[in-house]
Short mmCIF file of C-alpha atoms in Angstrom, two decimals:
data_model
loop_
_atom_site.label_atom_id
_atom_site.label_comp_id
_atom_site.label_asym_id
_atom_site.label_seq_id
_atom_site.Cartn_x
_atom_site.Cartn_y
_atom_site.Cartn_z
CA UNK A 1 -17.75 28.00 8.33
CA UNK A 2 -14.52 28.81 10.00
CA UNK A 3 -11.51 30.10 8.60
CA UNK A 4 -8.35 30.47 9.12
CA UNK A 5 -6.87 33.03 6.83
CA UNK A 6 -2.94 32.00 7.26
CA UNK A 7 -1.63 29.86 5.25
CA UNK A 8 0.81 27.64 6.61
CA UNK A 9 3.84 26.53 4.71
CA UNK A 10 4.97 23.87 3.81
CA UNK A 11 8.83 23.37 4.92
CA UNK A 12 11.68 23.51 2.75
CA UNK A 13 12.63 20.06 4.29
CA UNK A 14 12.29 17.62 2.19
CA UNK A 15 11.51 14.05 4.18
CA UNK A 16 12.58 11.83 1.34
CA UNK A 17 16.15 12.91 1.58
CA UNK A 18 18.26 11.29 4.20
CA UNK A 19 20.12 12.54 7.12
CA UNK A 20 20.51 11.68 11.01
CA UNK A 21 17.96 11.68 13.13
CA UNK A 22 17.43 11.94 16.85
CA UNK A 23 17.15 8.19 18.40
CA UNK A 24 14.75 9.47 20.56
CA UNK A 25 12.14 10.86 17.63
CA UNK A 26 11.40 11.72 14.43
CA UNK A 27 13.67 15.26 14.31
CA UNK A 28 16.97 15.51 12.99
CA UNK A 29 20.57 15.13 14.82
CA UNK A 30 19.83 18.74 16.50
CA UNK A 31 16.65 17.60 17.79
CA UNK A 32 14.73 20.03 15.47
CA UNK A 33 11.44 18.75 14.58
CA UNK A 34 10.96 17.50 10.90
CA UNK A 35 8.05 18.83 9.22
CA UNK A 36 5.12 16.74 7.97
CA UNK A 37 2.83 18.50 5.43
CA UNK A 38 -0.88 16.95 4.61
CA UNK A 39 -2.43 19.01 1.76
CA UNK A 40 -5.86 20.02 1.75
CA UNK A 41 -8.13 20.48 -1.18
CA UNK A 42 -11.38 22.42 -0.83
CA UNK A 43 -13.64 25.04 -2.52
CA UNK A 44 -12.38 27.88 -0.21
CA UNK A 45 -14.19 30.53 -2.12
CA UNK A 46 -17.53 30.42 -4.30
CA UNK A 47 -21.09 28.85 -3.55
CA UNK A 48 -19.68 25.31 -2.11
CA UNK A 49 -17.19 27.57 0.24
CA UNK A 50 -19.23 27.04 3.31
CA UNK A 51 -18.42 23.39 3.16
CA UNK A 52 -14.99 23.86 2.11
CA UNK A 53 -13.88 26.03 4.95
CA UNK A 54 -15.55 23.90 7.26
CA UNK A 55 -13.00 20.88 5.58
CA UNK A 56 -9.96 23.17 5.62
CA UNK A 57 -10.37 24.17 9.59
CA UNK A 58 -10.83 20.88 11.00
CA UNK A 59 -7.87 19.21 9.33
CA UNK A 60 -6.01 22.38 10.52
CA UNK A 61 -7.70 21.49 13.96
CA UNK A 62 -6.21 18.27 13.62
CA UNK A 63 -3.08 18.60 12.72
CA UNK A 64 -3.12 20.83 15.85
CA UNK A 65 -4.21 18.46 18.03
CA UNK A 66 -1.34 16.19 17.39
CA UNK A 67 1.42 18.28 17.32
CA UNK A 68 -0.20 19.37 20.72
CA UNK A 69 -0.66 16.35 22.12
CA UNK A 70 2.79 15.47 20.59
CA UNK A 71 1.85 12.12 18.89
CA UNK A 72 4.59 11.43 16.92
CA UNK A 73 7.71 13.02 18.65
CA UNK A 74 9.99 14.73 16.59
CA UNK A 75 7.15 15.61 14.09
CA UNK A 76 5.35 18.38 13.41
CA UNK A 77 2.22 18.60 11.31
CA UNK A 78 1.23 21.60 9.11
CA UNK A 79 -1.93 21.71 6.70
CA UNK A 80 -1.66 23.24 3.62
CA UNK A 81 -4.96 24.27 1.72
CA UNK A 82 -5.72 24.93 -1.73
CA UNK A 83 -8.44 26.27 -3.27
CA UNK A 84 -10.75 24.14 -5.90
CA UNK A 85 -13.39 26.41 -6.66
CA UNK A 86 -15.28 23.51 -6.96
CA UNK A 87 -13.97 23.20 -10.44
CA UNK A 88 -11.94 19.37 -11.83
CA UNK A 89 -9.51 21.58 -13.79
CA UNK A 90 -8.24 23.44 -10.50
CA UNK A 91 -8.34 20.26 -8.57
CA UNK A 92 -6.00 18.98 -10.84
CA UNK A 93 -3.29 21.61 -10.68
CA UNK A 94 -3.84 21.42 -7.08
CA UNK A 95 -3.01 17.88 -7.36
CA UNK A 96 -0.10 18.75 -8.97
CA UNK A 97 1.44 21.14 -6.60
CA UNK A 98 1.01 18.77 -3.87
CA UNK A 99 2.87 16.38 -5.71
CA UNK A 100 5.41 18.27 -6.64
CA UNK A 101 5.93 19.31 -2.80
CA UNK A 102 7.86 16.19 -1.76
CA UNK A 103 6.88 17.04 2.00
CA UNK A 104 3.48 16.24 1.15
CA UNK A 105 2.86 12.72 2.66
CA UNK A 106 -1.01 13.05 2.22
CA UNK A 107 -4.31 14.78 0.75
CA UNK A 108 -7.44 15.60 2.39
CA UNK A 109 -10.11 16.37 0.32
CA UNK A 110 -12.09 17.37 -1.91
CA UNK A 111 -15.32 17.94 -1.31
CA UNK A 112 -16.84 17.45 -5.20
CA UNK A 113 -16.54 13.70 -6.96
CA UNK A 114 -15.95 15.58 -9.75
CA UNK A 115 -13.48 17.24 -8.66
CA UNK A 116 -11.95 13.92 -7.39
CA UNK A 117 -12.26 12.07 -10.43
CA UNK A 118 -9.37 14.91 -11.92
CA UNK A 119 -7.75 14.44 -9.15
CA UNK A 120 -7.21 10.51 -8.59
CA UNK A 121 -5.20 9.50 -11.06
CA UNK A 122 -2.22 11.79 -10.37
CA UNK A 123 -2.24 11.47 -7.18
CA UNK A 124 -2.23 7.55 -7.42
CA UNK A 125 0.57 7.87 -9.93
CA UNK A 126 2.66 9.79 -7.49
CA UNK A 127 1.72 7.10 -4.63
CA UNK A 128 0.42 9.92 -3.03
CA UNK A 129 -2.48 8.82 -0.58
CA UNK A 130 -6.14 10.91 -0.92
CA UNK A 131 -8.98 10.52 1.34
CA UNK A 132 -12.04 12.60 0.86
CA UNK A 133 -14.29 13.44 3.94
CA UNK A 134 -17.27 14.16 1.39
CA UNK A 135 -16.93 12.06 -1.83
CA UNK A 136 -19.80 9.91 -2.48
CA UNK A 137 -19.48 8.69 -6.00
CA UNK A 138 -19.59 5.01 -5.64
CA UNK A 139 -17.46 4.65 -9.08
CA UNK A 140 -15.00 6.60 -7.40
CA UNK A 141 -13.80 3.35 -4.95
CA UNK A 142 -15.95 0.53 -7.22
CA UNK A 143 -15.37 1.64 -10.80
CA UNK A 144 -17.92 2.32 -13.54
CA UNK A 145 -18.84 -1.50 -13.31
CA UNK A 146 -20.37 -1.38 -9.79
CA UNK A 147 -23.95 -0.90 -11.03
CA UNK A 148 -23.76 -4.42 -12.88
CA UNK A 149 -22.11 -6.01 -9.67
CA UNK A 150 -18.65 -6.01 -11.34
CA UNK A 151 -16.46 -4.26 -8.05
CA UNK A 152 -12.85 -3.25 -8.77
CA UNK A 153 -10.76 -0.74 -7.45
CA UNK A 154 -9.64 2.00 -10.01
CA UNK A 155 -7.06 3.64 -7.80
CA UNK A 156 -5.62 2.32 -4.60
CA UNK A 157 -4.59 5.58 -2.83
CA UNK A 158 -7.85 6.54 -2.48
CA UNK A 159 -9.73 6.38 0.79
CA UNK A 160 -13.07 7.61 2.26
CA UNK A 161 -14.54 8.16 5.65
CA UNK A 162 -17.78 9.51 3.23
CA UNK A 163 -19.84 5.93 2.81
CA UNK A 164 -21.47 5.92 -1.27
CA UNK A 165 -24.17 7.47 -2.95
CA UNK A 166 -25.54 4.16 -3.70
CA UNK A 167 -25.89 3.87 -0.18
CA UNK A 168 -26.91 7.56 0.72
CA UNK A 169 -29.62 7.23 -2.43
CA UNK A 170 -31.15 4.40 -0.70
CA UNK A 171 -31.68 4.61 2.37
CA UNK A 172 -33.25 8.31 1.09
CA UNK A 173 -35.64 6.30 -0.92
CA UNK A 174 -36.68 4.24 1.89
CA UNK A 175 -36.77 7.02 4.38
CA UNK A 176 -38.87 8.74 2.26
CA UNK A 177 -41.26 6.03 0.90
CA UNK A 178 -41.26 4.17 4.71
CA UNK A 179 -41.24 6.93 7.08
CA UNK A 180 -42.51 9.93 5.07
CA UNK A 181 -45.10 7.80 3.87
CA UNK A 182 -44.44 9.60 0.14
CA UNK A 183 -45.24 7.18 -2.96
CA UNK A 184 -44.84 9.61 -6.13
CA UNK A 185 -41.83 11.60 -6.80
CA UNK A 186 -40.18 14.51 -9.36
CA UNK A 187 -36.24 13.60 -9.99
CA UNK A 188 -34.42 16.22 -10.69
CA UNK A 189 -30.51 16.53 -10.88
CA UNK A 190 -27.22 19.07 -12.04
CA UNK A 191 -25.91 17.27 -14.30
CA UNK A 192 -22.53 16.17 -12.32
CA UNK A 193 -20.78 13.38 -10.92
CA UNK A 194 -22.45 13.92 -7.52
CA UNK A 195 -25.82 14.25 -8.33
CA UNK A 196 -26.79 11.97 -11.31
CA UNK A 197 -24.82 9.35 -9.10
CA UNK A 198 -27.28 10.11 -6.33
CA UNK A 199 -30.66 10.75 -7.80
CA UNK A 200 -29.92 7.53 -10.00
CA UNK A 201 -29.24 5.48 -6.54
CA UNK A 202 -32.50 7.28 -5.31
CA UNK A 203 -34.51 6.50 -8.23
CA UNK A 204 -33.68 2.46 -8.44
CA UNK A 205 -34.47 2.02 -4.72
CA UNK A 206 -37.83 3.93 -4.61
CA UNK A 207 -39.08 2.60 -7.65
CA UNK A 208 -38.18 -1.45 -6.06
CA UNK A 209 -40.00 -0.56 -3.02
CA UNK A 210 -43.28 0.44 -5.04
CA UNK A 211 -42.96 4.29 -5.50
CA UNK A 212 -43.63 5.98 -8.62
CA UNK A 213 -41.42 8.60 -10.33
CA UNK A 214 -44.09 10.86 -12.45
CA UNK A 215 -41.58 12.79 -14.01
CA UNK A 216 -38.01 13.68 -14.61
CA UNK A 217 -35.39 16.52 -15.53
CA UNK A 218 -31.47 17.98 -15.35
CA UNK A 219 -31.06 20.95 -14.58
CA UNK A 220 -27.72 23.33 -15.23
CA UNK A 221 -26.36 23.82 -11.52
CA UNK A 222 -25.73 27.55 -12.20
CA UNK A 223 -28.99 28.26 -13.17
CA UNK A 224 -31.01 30.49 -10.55
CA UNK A 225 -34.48 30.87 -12.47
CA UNK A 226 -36.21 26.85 -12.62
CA UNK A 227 -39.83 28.42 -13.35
CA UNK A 228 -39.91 26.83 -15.86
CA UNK A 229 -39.29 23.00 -14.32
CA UNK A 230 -41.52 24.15 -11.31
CA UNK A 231 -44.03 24.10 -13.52
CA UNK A 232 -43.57 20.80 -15.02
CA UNK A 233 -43.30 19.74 -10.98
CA UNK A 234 -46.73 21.34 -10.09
CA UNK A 235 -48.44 19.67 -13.07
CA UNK A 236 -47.64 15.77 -11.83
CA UNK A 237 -49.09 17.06 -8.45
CA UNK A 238 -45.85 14.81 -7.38
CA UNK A 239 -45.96 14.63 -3.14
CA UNK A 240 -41.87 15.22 -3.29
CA UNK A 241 -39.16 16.61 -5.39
CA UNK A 242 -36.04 14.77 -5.04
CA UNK A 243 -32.57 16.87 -6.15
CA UNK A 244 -29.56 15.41 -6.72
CA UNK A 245 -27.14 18.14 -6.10
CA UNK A 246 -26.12 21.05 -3.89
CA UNK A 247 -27.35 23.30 -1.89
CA UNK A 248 -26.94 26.64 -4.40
CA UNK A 249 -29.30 25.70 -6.82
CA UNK A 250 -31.58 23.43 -4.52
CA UNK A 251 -32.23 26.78 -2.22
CA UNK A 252 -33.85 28.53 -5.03
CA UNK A 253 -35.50 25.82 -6.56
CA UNK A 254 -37.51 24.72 -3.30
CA UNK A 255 -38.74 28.24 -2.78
CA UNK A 256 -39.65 28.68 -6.39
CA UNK A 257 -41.32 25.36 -6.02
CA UNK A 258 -43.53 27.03 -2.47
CA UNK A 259 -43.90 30.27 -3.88
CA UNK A 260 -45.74 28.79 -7.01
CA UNK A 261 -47.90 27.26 -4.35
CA UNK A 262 -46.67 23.45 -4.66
CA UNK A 263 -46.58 23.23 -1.09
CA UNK A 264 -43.97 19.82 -1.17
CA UNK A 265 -40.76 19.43 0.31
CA UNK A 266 -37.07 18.96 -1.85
CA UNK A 267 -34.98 16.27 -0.49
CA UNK A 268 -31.36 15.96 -1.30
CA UNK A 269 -28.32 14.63 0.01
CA UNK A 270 -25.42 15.65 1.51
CA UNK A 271 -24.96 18.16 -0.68
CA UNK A 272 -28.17 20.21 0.45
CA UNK A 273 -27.19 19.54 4.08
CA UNK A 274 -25.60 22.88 4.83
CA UNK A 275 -27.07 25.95 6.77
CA UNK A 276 -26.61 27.88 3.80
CA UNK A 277 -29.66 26.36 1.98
CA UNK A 278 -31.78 27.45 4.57
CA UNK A 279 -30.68 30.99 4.15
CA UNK A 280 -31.01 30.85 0.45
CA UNK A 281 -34.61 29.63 0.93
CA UNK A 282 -36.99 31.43 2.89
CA UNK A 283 -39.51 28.38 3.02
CA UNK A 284 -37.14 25.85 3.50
CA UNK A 285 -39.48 24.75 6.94
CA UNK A 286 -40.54 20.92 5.69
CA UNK A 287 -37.39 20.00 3.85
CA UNK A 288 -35.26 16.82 4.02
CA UNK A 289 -31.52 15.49 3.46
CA UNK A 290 -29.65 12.99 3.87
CA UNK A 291 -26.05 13.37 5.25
CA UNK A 292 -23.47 10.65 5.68
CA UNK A 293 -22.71 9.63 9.30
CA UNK A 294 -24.98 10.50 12.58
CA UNK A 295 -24.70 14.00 13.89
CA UNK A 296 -21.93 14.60 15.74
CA UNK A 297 -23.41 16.67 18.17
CA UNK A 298 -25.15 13.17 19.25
CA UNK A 299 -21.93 11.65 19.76
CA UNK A 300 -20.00 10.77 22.99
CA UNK A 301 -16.96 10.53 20.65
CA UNK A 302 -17.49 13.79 18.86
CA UNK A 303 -17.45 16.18 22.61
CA UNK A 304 -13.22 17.13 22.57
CA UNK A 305 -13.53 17.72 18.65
CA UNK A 306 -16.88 19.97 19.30
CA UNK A 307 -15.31 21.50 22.67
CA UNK A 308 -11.55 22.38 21.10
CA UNK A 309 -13.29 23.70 17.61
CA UNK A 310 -14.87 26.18 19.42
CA UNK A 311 -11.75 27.17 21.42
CA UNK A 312 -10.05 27.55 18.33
CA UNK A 313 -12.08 30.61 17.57
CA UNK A 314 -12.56 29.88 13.96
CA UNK A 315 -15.13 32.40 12.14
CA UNK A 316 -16.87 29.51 10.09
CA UNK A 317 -18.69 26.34 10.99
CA UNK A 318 -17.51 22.51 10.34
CA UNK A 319 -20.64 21.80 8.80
CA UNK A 320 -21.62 18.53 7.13
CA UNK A 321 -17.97 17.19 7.26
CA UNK A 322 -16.33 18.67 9.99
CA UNK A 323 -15.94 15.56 11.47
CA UNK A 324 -15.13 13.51 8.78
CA UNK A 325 -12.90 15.68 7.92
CA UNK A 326 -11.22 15.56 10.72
CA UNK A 327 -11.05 11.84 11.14
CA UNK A 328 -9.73 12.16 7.54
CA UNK A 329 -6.41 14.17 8.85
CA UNK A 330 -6.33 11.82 11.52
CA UNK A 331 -6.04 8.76 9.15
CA UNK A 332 -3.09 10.10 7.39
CA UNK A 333 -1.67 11.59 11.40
CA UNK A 334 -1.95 8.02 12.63
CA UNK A 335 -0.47 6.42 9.39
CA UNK A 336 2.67 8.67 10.30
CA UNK A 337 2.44 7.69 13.77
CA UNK A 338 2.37 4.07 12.89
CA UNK A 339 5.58 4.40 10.20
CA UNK A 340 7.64 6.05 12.86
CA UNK A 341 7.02 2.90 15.64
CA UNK A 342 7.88 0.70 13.08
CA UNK A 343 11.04 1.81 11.90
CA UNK A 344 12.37 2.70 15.74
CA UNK A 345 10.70 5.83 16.51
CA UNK A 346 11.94 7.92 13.15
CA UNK A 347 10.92 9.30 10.12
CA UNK A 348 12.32 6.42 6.95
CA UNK A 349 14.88 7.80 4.95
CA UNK A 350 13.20 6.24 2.13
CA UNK A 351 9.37 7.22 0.45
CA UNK A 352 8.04 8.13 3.00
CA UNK A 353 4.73 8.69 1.08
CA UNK A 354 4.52 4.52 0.18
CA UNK A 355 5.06 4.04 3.49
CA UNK A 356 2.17 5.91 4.49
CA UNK A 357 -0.29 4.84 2.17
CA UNK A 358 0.77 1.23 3.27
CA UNK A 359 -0.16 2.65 6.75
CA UNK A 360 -3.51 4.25 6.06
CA UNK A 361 -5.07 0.78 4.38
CA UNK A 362 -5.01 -0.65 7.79
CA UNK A 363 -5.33 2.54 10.52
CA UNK A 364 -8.13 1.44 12.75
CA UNK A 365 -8.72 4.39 15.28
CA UNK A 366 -12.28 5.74 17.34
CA UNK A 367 -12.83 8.57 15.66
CA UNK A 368 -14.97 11.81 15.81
CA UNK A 369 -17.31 10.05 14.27
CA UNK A 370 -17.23 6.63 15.42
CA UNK A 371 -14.90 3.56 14.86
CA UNK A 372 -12.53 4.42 11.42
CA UNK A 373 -11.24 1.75 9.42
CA UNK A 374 -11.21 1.35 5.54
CA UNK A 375 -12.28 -2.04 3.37
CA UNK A 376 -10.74 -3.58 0.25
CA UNK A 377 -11.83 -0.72 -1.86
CA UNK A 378 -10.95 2.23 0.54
CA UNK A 379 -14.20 3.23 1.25
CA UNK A 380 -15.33 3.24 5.25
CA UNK A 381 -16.55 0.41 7.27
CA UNK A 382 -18.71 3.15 8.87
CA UNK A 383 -22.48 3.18 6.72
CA UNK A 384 -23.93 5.57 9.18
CA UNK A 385 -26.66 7.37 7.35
CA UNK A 386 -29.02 10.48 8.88
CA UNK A 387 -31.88 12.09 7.85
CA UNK A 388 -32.66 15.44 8.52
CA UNK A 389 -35.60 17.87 8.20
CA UNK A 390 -36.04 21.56 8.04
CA UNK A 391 -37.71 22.72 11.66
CA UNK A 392 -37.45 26.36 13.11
CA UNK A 393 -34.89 27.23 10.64
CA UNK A 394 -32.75 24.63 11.46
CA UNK A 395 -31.55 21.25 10.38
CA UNK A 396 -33.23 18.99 12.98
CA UNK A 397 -32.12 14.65 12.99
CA UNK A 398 -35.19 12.71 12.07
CA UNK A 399 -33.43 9.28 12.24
CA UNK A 400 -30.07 7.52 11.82
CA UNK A 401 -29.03 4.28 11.04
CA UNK A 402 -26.72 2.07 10.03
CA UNK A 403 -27.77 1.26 6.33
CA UNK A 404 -26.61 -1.25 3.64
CA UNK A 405 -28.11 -1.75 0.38
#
């Protein structure tokens, strides 16, 4: 998890306001480049910090890339990251202070749906685009009436390049009833947004395709001591313990599960699919995630992101959504791009941030991680799903797919 420990500011320029501009670009009369800020929200400290630095470098990494490659001339991008802690509250002051920064045409992030859910509303009230590289809640793009078949939008300045829970939940149940050959299962979940979303996903899939869930519990995601449930686990003789959550708590809880001699692997999500739950578990060899997208490593597309992350020295890997992430910043890069050619190669005097999110519903780009391009409801056309498994103390690809419900 790389990080860069500067953080970049955000201009005193304010793009909304009018003034001359170069006709050749986006700058101003003295050819000074106008500043284009995309905020970044992200646990940057705490458990979930390995994922959230790995978010916060690669938009920096894209930003960048542009202003190296000079994709919009006249522009220049800056990130500017805030810290979530993981927690709704801070995600919605963070919210605020982007919105309050009128240079601020765009938000990447976060990485928690519950997070995002205290997020969307201000930021859609503003017109201020959001697309999350890691957001899986499928209420978040559907609404609460997606699970009856009833699909609307709650907030149309939200965007994904993370495809749904109710996806990721079911192609886990069918990797794991198909090609694990496991039939009875122990649900377990936090408690949040994230993880009753995907264990509930998980549970209506595995149970359709004949699999048997022998028992059930929530567990409080700051707990470190699940003795107690292990037990309860062990006395099913369940083949599999599915989590819905993250990596923090499902660390402990698989080796409390081994080292009570329940010799059965956890699988989890994307939330689980982080080296950091290997090195919180010290029999992790066996496990199993699911993570959105295939690994990037695997991709022809994915080389110059790999390649120039590693030039850029960060300390920190991208992790799960390095590359969604930076397809993310891209979205929002491009959406710029594609104002600026449309109104004669310069920044609109008028919102600039409508203007974008206009943009952003209809960016088609190859990205990092494959073709990018949003539907109806903002979430990706991309359904990509992996699994993964524990192997030498590793996260090792045991298939990917292209999977819809």
């Amino acid at each position: 998890m790389l990080i860069l420990t500067t953080v970049l500011t955000t201009g005193a320029l304010t793009l909304t306001a009018c003034g001359s501009r170069d006709d050749k670009g986006g700058g101003d009369s003295s050819g000074k480049k106008q500043t284009v800020v995309i905020g970044v929200d992200a646990p940057l400290t705490g458990d979930l910090s390995a994922l959230g630095l790995g978010i916060k470098n690669s938009a920096d990494l894209a930003a960048q890339t542009a202003n190296k490659q000079n994709l919009v001339p006249g522009v220049e991008f800056k990130t500017q990251p805030l810290d979530d802690q993981a927690q709704p509250s801070v995600g919605q002051q963070n919210a605020t202070k982007f919105i309050g920064d009128k240079s601020v045409v765009g938000v990447v992030g976060p990485l928690n749906s519950s997070v995002s859910q205290s997020m969307q509303k201000p930021l859609n009230d503003a017109g201020l685009t959001q697309i999350s590289p890691a957001n899986t809640g499928t209420e978040l793009t559907q609404g609460d009436g997606w699970k009856t078949g009833t699909k609307k939008r709650p907030y149309k300045t939200f965007f994904r390049t993370a495809t749904t829970d109710q996806v990721q939940g079911a192609f886990a149940a069918k990797y794991l009833f198909n090609n694990a050959k496991i039939d009875s299962v122990y649900l377990i979940d936090d408690q949040k947004t994230y993880g009753a979303g995907l264990a509930a996903s998980f549970k209506d899939t595995f149970t359709k395709l004949g699999g048997k869930i022998v028992g059930s519990d929530h567990i409080n995601p700051d707990d470190r001591d699940f003795n107690a449930i292990v037990a309860k686990v062990k006395s099913t003789g369940a083949k599999a313990l599915y989590y819905g959550g993250e990596y923090p708590a499902a660390g402990p809880l698989s080796q409390q599960l081994k080292d009570s001699g329940t010799n059965i692997p956890l699988m989890g999500g994307d939330g689980i699919y982080s080296a950091d739950f290997i090195k919180l578990n010290k029999k992790a060899t066996g496990d199993l995630a699911t993570s959105v997208g295939k690994p990037v490593e695997q991709l022809d597309s994915a080389k110059t992101f790999i390649a120039n992350y590693k030039a850029a020295n960060f300390k920190d890997a991208y992790e799960a959504y390095g590359g969604g992430t930076y397809d993310a910043t891209w979205a929002i890069i491009q959406a710029v791009k594609d104002v600026v050619t449309a109104n004669n190669g310069k920044l609109p005097s008028g919102d600039l941030r409508a203007k974008v999110l206009d943009a952003v519903g209809k960016v088609k780009f190859d990205g990092v991680t494959g073709p990018v391009s949003f539907d109806e409801y903002g979430d990706t056309t991309n359904t990509m799903m992996t699994a993964y498994k524990v192997t030498d103390g590793a996260w090792k690809p045991e298939l990917s797919e292209a999977y819809k419900p």
